[in-house]
Short mmCIF file of C-alpha atoms and ligand atoms in Angstrom, two decimals:
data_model
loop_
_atom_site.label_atom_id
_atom_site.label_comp_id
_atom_site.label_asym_id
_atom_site.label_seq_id
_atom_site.Cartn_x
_atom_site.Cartn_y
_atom_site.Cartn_z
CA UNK A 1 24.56 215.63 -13.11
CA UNK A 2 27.83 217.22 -12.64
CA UNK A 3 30.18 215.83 -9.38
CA UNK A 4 33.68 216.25 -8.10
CA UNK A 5 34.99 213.07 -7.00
CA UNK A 6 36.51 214.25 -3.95
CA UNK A 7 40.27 213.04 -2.39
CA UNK A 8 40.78 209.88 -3.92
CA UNK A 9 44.15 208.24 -6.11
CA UNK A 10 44.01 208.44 -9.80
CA UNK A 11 45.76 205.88 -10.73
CA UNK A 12 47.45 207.28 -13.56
CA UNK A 13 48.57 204.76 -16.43
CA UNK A 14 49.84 207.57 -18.85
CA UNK A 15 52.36 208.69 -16.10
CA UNK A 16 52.33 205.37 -14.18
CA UNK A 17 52.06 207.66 -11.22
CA UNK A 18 50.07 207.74 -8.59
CA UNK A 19 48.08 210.90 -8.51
CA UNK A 20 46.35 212.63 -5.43
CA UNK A 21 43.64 215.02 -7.04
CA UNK A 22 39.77 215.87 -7.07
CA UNK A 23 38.27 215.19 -10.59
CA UNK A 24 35.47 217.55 -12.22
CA UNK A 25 32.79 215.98 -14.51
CA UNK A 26 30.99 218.72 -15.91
CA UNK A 27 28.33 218.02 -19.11
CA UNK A 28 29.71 214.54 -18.86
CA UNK A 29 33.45 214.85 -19.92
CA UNK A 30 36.32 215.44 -17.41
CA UNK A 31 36.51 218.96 -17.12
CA UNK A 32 39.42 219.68 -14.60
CA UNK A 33 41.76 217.62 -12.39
CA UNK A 34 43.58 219.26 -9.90
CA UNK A 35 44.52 219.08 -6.36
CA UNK A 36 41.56 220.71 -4.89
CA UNK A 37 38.63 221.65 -6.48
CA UNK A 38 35.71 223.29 -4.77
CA UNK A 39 32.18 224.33 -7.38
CA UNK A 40 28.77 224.77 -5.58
CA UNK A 41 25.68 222.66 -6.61
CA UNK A 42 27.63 220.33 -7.92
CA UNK A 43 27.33 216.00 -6.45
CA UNK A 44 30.43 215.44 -4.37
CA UNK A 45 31.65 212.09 -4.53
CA UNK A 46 33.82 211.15 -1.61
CA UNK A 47 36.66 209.03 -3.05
CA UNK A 48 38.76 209.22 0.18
CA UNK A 49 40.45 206.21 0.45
CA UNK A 50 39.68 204.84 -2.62
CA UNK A 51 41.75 204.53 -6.16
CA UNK A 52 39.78 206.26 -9.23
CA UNK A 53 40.75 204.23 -12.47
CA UNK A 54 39.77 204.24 -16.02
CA UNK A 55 36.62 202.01 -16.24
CA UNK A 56 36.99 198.58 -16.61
CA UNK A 57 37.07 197.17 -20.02
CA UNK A 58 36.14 193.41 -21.29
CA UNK A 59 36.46 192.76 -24.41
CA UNK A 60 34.60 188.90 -23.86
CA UNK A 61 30.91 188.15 -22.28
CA UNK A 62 27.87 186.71 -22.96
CA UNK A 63 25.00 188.56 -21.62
CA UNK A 64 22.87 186.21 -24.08
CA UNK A 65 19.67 188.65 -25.31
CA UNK A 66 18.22 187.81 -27.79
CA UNK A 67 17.42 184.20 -27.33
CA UNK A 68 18.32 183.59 -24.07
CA UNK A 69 16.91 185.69 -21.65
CA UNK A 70 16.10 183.20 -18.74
CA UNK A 71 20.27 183.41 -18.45
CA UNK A 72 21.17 186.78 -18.57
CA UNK A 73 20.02 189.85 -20.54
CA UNK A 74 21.23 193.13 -21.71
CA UNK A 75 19.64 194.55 -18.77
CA UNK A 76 21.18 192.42 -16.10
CA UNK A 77 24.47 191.32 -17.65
CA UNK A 78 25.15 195.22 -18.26
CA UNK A 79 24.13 195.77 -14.04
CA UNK A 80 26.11 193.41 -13.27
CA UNK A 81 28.83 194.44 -15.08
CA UNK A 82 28.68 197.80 -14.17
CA UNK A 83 28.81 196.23 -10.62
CA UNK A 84 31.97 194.96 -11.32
CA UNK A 85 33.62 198.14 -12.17
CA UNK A 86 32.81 197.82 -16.19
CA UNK A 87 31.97 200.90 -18.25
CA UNK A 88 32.43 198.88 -21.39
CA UNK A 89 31.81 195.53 -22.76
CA UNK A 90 31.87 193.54 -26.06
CA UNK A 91 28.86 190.88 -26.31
CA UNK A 92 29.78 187.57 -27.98
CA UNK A 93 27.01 186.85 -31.09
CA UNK A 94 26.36 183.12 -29.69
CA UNK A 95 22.62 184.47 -29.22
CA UNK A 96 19.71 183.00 -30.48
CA UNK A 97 19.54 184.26 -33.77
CA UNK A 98 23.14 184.56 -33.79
CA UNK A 99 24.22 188.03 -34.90
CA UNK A 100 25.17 187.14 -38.19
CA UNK A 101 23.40 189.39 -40.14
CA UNK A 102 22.71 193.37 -39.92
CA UNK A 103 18.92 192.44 -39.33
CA UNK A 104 20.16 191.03 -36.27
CA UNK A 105 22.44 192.96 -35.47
CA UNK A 106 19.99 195.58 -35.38
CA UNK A 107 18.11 194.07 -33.14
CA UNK A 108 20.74 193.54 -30.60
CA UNK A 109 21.26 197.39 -31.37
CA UNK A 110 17.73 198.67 -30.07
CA UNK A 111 17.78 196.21 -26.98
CA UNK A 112 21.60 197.96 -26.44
CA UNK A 113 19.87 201.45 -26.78
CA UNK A 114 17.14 200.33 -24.42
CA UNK A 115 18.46 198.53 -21.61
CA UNK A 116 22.07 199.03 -21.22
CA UNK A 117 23.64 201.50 -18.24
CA UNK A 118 26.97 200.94 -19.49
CA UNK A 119 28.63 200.94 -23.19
CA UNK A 120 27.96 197.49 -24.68
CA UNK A 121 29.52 196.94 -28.24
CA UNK A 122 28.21 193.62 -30.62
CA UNK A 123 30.54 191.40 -32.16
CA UNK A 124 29.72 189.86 -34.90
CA UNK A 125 29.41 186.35 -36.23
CA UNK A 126 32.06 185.05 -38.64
CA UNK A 127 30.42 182.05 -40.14
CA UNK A 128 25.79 182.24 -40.74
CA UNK A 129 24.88 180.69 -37.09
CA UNK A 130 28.30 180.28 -36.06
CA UNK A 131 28.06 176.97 -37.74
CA UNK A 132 31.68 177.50 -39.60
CA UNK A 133 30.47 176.62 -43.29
CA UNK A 134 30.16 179.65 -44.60
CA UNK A 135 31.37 183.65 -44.31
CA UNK A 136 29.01 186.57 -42.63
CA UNK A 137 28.76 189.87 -44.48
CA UNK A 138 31.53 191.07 -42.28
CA UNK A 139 31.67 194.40 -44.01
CA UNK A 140 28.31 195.08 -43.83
CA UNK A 141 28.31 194.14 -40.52
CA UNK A 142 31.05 196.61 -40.04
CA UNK A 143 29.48 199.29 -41.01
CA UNK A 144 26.70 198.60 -38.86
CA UNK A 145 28.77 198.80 -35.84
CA UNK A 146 30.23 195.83 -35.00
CA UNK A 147 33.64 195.85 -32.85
CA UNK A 148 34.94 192.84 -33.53
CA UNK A 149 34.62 189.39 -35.52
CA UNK A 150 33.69 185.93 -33.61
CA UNK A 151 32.44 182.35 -33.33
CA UNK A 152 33.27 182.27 -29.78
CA UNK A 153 31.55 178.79 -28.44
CA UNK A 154 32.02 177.44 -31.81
CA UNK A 155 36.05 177.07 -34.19
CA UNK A 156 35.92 177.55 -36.75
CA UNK A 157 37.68 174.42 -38.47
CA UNK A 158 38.12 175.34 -42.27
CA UNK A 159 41.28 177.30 -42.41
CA UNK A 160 40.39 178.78 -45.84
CA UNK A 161 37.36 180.33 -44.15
CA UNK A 162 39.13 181.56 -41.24
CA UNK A 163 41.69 183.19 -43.54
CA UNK A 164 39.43 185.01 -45.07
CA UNK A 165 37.06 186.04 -42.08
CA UNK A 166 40.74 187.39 -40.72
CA UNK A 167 41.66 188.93 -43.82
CA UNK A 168 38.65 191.11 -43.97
CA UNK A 169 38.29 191.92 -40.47
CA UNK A 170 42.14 192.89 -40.55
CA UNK A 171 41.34 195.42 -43.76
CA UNK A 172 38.57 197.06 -41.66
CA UNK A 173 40.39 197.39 -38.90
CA UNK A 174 38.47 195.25 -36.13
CA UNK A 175 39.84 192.37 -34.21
CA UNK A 176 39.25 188.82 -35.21
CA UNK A 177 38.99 187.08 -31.57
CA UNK A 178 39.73 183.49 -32.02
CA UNK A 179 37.87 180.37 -29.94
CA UNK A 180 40.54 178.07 -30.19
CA UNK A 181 39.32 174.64 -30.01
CA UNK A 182 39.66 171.76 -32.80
CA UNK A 183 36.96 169.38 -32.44
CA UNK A 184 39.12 166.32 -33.63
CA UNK A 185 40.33 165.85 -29.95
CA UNK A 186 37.42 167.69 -27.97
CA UNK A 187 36.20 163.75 -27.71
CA UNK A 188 32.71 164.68 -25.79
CA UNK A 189 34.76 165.77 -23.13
CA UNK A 190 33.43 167.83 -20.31
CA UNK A 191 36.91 168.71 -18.65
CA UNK A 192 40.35 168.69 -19.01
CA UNK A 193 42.08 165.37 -19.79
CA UNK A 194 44.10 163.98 -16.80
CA UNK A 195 43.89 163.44 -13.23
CA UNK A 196 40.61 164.90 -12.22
CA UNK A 197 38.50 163.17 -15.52
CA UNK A 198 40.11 159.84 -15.07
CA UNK A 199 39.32 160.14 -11.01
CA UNK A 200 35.82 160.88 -11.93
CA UNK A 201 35.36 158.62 -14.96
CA UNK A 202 33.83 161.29 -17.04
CA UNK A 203 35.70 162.12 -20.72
CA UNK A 204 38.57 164.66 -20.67
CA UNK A 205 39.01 167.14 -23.33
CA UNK A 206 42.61 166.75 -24.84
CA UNK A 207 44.56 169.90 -24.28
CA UNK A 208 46.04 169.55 -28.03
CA UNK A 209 42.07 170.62 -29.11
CA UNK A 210 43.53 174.13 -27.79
CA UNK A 211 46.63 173.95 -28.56
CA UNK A 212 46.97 172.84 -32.45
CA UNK A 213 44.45 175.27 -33.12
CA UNK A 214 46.24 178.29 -31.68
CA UNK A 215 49.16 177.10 -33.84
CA UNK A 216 47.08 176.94 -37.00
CA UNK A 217 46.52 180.38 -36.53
CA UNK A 218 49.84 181.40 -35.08
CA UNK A 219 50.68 179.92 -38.49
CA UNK A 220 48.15 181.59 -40.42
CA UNK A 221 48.93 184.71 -39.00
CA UNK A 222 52.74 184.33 -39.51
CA UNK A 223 52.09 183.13 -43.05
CA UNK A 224 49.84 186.22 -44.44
CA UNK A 225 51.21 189.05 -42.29
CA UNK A 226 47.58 188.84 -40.74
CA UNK A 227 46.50 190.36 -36.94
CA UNK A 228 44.81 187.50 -34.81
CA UNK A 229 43.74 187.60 -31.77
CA UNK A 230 43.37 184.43 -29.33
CA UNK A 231 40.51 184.20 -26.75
CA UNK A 232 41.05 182.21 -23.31
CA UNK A 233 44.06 181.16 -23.46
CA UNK A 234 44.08 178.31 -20.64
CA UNK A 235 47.79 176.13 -21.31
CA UNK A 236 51.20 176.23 -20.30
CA UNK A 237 51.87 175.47 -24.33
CA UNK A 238 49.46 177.93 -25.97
CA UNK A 239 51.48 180.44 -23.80
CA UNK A 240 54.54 179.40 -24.56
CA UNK A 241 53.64 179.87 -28.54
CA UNK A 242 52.19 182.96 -28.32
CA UNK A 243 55.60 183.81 -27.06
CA UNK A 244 57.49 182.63 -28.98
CA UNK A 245 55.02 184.25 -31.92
CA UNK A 246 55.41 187.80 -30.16
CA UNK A 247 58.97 187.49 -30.47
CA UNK A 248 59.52 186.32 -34.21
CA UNK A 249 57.12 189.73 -34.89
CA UNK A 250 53.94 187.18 -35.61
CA UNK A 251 50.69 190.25 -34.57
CA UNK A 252 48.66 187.83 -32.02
CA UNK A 253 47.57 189.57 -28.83
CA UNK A 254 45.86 187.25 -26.25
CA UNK A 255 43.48 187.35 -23.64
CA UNK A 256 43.20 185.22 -20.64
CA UNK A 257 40.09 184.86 -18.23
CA UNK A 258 40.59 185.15 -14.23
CA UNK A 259 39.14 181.22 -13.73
CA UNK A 260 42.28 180.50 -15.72
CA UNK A 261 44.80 182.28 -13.31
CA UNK A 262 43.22 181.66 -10.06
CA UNK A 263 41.75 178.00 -9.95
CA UNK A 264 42.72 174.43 -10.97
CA UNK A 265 40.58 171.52 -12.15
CA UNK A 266 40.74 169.95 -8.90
CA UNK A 267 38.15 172.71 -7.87
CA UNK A 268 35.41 170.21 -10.07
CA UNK A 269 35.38 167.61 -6.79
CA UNK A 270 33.84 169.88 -4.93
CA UNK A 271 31.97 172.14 -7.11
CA UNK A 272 31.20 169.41 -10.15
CA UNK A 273 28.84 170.67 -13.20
CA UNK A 274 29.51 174.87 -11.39
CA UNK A 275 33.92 174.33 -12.53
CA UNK A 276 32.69 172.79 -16.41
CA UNK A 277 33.97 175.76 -18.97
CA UNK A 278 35.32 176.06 -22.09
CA UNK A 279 38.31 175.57 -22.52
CA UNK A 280 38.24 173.26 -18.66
CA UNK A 281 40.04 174.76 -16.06
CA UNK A 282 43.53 173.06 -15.85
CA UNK A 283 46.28 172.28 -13.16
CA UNK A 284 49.09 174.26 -11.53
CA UNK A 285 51.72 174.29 -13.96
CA UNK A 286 49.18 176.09 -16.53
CA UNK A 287 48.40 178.39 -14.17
CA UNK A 288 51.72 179.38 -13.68
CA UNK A 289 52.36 179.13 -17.01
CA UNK A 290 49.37 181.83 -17.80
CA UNK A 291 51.23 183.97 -14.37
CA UNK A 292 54.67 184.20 -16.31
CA UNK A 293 52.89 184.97 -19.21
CA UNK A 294 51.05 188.23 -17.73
CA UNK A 295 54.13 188.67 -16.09
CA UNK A 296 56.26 189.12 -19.28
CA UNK A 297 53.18 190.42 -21.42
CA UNK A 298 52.81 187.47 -23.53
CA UNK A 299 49.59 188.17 -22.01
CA UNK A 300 47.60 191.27 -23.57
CA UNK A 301 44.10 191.48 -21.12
CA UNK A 302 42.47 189.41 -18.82
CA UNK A 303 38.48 189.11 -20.23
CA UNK A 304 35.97 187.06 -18.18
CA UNK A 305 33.93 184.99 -20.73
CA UNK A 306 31.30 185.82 -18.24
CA UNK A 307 28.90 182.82 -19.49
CA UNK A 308 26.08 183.12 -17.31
CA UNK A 309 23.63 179.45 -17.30
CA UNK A 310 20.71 178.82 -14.95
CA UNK A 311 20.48 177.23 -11.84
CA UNK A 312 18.37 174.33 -13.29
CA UNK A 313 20.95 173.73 -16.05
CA UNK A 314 24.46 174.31 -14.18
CA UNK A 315 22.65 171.56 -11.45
CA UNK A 316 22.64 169.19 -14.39
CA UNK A 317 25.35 166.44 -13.98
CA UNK A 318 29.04 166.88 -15.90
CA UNK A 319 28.34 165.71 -19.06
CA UNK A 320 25.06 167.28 -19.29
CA UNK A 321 25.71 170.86 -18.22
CA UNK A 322 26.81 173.68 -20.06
CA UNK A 323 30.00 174.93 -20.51
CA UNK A 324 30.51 178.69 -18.36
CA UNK A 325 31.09 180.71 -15.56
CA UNK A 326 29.98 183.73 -14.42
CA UNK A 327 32.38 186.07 -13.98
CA UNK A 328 31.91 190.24 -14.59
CA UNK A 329 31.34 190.77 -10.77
CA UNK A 330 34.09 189.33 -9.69
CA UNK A 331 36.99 189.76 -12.11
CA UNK A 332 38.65 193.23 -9.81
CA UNK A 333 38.59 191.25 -6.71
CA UNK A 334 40.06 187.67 -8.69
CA UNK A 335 42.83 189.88 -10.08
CA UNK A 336 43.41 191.85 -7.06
CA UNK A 337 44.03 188.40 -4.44
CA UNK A 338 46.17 186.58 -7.51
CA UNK A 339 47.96 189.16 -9.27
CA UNK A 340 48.28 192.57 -7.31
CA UNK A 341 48.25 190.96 -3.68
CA UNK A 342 50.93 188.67 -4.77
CA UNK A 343 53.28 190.89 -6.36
CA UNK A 344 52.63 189.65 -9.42
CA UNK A 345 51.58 193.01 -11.39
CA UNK A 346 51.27 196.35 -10.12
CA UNK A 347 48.04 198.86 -9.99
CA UNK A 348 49.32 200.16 -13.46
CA UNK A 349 49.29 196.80 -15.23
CA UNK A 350 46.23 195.36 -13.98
CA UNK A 351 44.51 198.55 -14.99
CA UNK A 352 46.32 197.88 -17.85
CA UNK A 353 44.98 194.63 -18.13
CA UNK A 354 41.94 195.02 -17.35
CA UNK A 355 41.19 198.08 -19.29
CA UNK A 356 43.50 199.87 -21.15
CA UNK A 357 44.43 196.66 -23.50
CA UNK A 358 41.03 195.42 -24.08
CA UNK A 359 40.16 199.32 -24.97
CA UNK A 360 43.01 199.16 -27.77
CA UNK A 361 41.90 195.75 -29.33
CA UNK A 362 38.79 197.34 -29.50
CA UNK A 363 39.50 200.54 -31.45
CA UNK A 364 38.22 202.95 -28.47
CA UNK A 365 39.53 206.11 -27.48
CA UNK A 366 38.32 206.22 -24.33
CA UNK A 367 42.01 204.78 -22.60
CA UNK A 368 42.68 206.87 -19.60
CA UNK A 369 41.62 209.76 -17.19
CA UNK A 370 42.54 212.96 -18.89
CA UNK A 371 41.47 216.33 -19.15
CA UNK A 372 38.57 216.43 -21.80
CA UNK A 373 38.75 212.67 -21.49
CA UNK A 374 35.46 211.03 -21.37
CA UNK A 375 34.33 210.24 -18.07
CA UNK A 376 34.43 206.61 -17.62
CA UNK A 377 35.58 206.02 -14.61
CA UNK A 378 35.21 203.24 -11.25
CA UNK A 379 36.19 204.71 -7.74
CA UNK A 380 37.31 200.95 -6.00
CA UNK A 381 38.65 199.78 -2.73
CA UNK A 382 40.90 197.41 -2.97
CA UNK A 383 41.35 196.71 0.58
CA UNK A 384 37.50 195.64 1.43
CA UNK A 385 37.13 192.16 2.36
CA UNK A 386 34.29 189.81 2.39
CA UNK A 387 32.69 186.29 1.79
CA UNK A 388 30.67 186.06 -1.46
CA UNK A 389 27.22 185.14 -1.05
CA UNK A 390 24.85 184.16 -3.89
CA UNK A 391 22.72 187.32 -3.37
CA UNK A 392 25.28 189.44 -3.95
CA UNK A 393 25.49 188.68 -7.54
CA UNK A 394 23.48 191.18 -9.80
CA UNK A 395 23.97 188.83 -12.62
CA UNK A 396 21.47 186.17 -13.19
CA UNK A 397 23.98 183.56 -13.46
CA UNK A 398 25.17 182.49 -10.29
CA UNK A 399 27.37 180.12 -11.53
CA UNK A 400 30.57 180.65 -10.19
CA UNK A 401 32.73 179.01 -7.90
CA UNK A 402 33.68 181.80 -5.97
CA UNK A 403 30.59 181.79 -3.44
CA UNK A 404 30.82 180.82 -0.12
CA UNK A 405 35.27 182.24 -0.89
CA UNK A 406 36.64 185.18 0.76
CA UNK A 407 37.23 187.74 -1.63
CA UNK A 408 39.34 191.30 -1.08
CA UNK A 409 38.08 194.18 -3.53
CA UNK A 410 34.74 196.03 -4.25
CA UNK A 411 33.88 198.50 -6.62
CA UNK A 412 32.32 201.44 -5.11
CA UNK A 413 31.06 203.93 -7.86
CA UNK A 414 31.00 203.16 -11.61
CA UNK A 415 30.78 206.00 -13.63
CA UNK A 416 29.72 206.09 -17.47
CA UNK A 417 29.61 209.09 -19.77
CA UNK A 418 29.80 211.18 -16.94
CA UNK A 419 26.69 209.39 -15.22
CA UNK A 420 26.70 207.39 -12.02
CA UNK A 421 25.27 203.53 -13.35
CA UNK A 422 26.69 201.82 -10.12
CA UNK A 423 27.13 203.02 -6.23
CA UNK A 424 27.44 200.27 -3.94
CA UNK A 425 24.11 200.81 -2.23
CA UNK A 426 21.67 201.45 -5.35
CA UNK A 427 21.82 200.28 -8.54
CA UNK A 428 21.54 201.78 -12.28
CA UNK A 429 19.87 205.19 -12.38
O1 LIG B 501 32.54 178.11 -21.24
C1 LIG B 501 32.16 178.69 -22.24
N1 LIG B 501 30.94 179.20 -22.33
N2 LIG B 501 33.01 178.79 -23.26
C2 LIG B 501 32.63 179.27 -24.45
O2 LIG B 501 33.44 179.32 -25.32
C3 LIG B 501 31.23 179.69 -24.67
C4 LIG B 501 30.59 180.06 -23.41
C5 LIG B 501 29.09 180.17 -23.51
O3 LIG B 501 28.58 180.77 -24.46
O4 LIG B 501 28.41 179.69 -22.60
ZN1 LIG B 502 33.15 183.13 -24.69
#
């Protein structure tokens, strides 16, 4: 249906401006934006208050169909996301069968075209089952629509075979999105290495597993003129490379997840098996690092990882547990208390961050709110605060750390293709 969303602040990232207008969808592409707009039989949308933005763009989750539905489907995962202010997202291919071929890839394609309320866009497997041994058709997965090239869970340790996954995903023109982890010091660990694993007596991770792969490929990258791009970035060091990379003219963009910015491992005392992710969550002086990094954009995006697990298996002790959080709910409100309410960024670079970046690595048009522009667009209040309870999450992973916290930040509309998917008091349409 057509609307005017009525008196709120576009916040503008092609101006960095802040603009005061009414915006016109009409057939489902921005039609007009201007001060004051006034059409009969039209949905009015009252945005008074509130900032419009481009719609929120991660370019990292796991909404796990097909395979594992009892976690999180296309269905839910896309909700929830669309809760969060989301009018795109790129699914990881750790499914079950792993979208490593097109027939599987087609599959993922019609549950997309069934179930999904917001734009959801398959990456594809680099190695057959993620397993690292040997290539994916990544050109015929290419031209079946895939967005981007991954093993995310799973390195891939072979460099030869990681040259040539980013080779060819480089000569299509999608983004190779690196999990950077090398098994030779992951050591069964179920955290990070130091204070909190030796207090608890369980086995750390060693944050060299991150960092010596992230400067294989920094290397690789360097070495072959080749585009990589790293995936939760979690040290002080890794940030510090990709840096120093950035500067020598090495192409490696980055993405960092909000758990990564916002809490430490000390969070596991209290909230054990619910804190486990991959890579761990680390101490101060990484957060801080990954803060100057966003800061001077050594940083490219923040992406969630949104790795949704069941109740029954994120209750499981340390070692036992899978690695993940959920996230896609609550990535705005993360951003807006660490970064924005701090000073850190401004309304133009977390928009930035959070979805004019991710939109580029991607290869979308859709960057901004323009005339003719499609409409993809989230109407938020940044000002809103609240405690998070556990039936406020749309996702079916409640694992996250962040109930029972105050958050500041809600998403009030979420508008796709000109649609409404999201309003705060009904769901998708
Ligand atoms: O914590 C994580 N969970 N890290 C990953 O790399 C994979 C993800 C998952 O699939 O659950
Ligand atoms: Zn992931």
């Amino acid at each position: 249906m057509d609307m005017i969303i009525k008196g709120g602040t576009i916040v503008d990232c092609a101006s960095d401006r802040l603009i005061k207008s009414d915006i016109y969808i009409k057939d489902q592409k921005i039609f007009e934006i201007d001060e004051e707009i006034n059409e009969k039989g039209v949905e009015v949308i009252d945005a008074k208050g509130y900032f419009v933005i481009h719609g929120l763009v991660d370019a990292h989750v796991h909404f796990r169909e097909p395979g594992y539905e009892y976690k999180e489907t296309i269905k839910s995962g896309s909700l929830a996301a669309a809760k969060g202010g989301y009018t795109t997202v790129a699914v990881m291919p750790n499914t079950n069968p792993v979208i490593d071929s097109v027939e599987h890839l087609n599959l993922l394609k019609e549950i997309i075209k069934r179930d999904a309320c917001i734009n959801v866009l398959p990456i594809g497997a680099a190695t057959i089952e993620e397993k690292g041994y040997q290539l994916t058709d990544i050109e015929k997965l290419f031209k079946n629509g895939i967005y981007g090239v991954s093993d995310d869970g799973q390195p891939i340790m072979d460099k030869k075979l990681m040259k040539e996954a980013t080779i060819t995903s480089n000569n299509l023109g999608i983004p190779i999105m690196i999990h950077s982890e090398d098994k030779r010091y992951v050591n069964n660990g179920c955290i990070n290495e130091g204070k909190i694993s030796d207090r608890l007596g369980v086995k750390g991770i060693s944050r060299k597993a991150e960092n010596n792969m992230i400067a294989r490929d920094i290397e690789l990258a360097k070495e072959f003129d080749l585009s990589v791009h790293i995936c939760h970035v979690s040290t002080r060091e890794a940030i510090e490379m990709i840096r120093n990379a950035k500067g020598s003219g090495v192409k490696v963009t980055c993405e960092v997840a909000p758990h990564h910015f916002s809490i430490t491992e000390d969070i596991i005392i209290e909230k054990q098996s619910i804190g486990k992710v991959n890579p761990p969550l680390r101490t101060e002086a990484d957060i801080q690092a990954i803060i100057e990094g966003i800061k001077d954009g050594t940083v490219d995006m923040i992406a969630t990882d949104h790795a949704p697990h069941s109740k029954e298996e994120k209750l499981k002790d340390l070692e036992q547990a899978p690695f993940g959080l959920s996230g896609i709910e609550l990535a705005l409100p993360v951003t807006n208390i660490n970064l924005l309410n701090k000073g850190i960024i401004d309304i133009f670079k977390m928009v930035r961050l959070l979805s004019i970046n991710p939109s580029k690595l991607l290869g979308l048009k859709d960057r901004g709110i323009y005339k003719e522009g499609i409409a993809d667009l989230a109407i938020i209040d940044l000002d809103s605060e609240y405690t998070l309870k556990e039936e406020n999450l749309i996702s079916k992973g409640k694992n996250t750390p962040y109930i029972g916290e105050k958050l500041k930040g809600k998403v009030k509309y979420t508008i796709v293709n000109g649609e409404i998917v999201y309003r705060e008091d009904k769901q998708c349409l």
